[in-house]
Amino acid sequence: MRMRRIRGNKILRKMTEETTLRVSDFIYPLFVVEGEDIKSEIPSMPGIYHFSIDRLGEEIHELEDLGIKSVILFGIPSYKDELGSSAYDENGIIQKAVRKIKSISKNILVITDVCMCEYTSHGHCGILNENGDVENDITLDYLSKIALSHAKAGADVIAPSDMMDFRVEKIRKTLDENGFKNIPIMAYSAKYASNFYGPFRDAADSAPSFGDRKSYQMDYHNGKEAMREIALDLDEDSDFIIVKPALSYLDIIKQAKDTFNTNIVAYNVSGEYSMVKNAIKAGLVSEEIIYEILISIKRAGAKLIITYHAKEMAEKLRKERNDFI
Ligand code: PBG
């Protein structure tokens, strides 16, 4: 009998899967807050928590047990001002969190998100001029100060998410000049001005108090522009590039993969996460949908995925491995 697909053998089908997920593909976002004894669920993101520094230990051990290798940190600072100065404070929330995680475990790669929107009183990703517009070049000085303070605290990878022009070059130069030549930069190169960040902005208290981010984040009508942004960031010596969000942007991931010889990281963002979690809760779809989604992101060409689903996926992959053997 002629057949188009692999003849009915489950093991053979498993062995010949083109796309697979490993637990080391995932980067897990962690939200850190000031205060004590806090582990509180973020209302807009079921199953995701705010942690105070003293409660990070239990979470880090859980991640290690699950085999998750990497986290990306987001901080909610104790104070905000026009210049976002809590972002580069030696005793800022991220700096403290990095030191704490490093004291708990040497086996977790710590990535820090470098941006200003969580730290500025106006909620924009940079320094504003008198017209209320973000001043690109002045902002670069602040971003590199933030990056350096993260490196000094012990961060393993710096991930600038601000979308200012030439920030990779400036951060690279600052890191190099201060003895951090070996710290890689993972630039959010193709970051779209997306509606999918809604739950995150609640979680990180980072919604702009006026206007939007369309002057510095990308317009989702455009794909080729993303290739240009990525080319420029690679030129400035970014070690990895991030495409964000992931799901409505699988074509961008694929184009980037086909165009550049680099590791592509996809950010499966908060809106994508919360929609799925709520749809599962409502009984509209099975939770298998999570696996299908993450496979699709890898199939498109992502090497790594920043995802809030990392923990539940790690459990699923472990179970699948046991069932298969
Ligand atoms: C900071 C930043 C944002 C996200 C990651 N870093 C918010 C934004 O740009 O508005 C969003 C992540 C998510 O939605 O999960 N600039």
XYZ file of N, CA and C in Angstrom, residues 87-88 95 112 114 141-155 158 170-171 173-180 183:
96
model
N 17.206 52.581 38.017
C 17.643 51.501 37.119
C 19.142 51.263 37.198
N 19.924 52.293 37.565
C 21.374 52.081 37.650
C 21.915 52.257 39.069
N 19.878 44.873 40.564
C 21.243 44.648 41.057
C 21.220 43.724 42.279
N 19.715 40.102 32.129
C 18.967 41.261 32.638
C 18.441 42.090 31.475
N 17.552 45.447 29.932
C 17.974 46.836 30.124
C 16.980 47.752 29.424
N 23.580 57.166 27.075
C 24.456 57.256 28.242
C 23.841 56.535 29.442
N 22.535 56.693 29.582
C 21.842 56.069 30.713
C 21.768 54.552 30.536
N 21.468 54.127 29.321
C 21.371 52.682 29.086
C 22.696 51.997 29.364
N 23.789 52.640 28.965
C 25.067 51.982 29.184
C 25.423 51.979 30.679
N 24.975 53.001 31.395
C 25.169 53.003 32.856
C 24.393 51.846 33.504
N 23.167 51.649 33.027
C 22.333 50.553 33.568
C 23.009 49.211 33.282
N 23.434 49.040 32.016
C 24.056 47.772 31.612
C 25.299 47.497 32.470
N 26.099 48.532 32.663
C 27.328 48.358 33.449
C 26.995 47.968 34.898
N 25.970 48.591 35.463
C 25.626 48.260 36.854
C 25.116 46.816 36.951
N 24.451 46.347 35.910
C 24.005 44.944 35.915
C 25.223 44.011 35.833
N 26.145 44.363 34.962
C 27.350 43.524 34.817
C 28.123 43.487 36.135
N 28.248 44.642 36.773
C 28.977 44.691 38.054
C 28.291 43.830 39.109
N 26.965 43.760 39.047
C 26.226 42.943 40.022
C 26.383 41.446 39.731
N 26.833 41.116 38.516
C 27.070 39.706 38.204
C 26.212 39.129 37.090
N 25.519 39.983 36.339
C 24.680 39.470 35.240
C 25.546 38.746 34.205
N 23.440 40.708 28.875
C 22.716 41.977 28.914
C 21.756 42.026 27.723
N 27.051 51.323 21.942
C 27.415 52.084 23.142
C 27.575 51.157 24.359
N 26.648 50.214 24.511
C 26.732 49.292 25.652
C 27.966 48.397 25.513
N 30.762 49.067 24.025
C 31.953 49.863 24.305
C 32.130 50.040 25.820
N 31.028 50.360 26.486
C 31.096 50.574 27.941
C 31.492 49.292 28.664
N 30.909 48.177 28.262
C 31.261 46.910 28.917
C 32.739 46.592 28.686
N 33.184 46.757 27.447
C 34.585 46.447 27.114
C 35.547 47.303 27.924
N 35.228 48.579 28.015
C 36.135 49.503 28.712
C 36.194 49.245 30.215
N 35.210 48.529 30.713
C 35.164 48.300 32.157
C 35.440 46.852 32.547
N 36.097 46.149 31.661
C 36.524 44.793 31.999
C 35.463 43.723 31.835
N 34.427 44.000 31.034
C 33.378 42.990 30.830
C 33.289 42.559 29.360
N 30.997 39.513 28.424
C 29.546 39.473 28.648
C 28.811 39.693 27.327
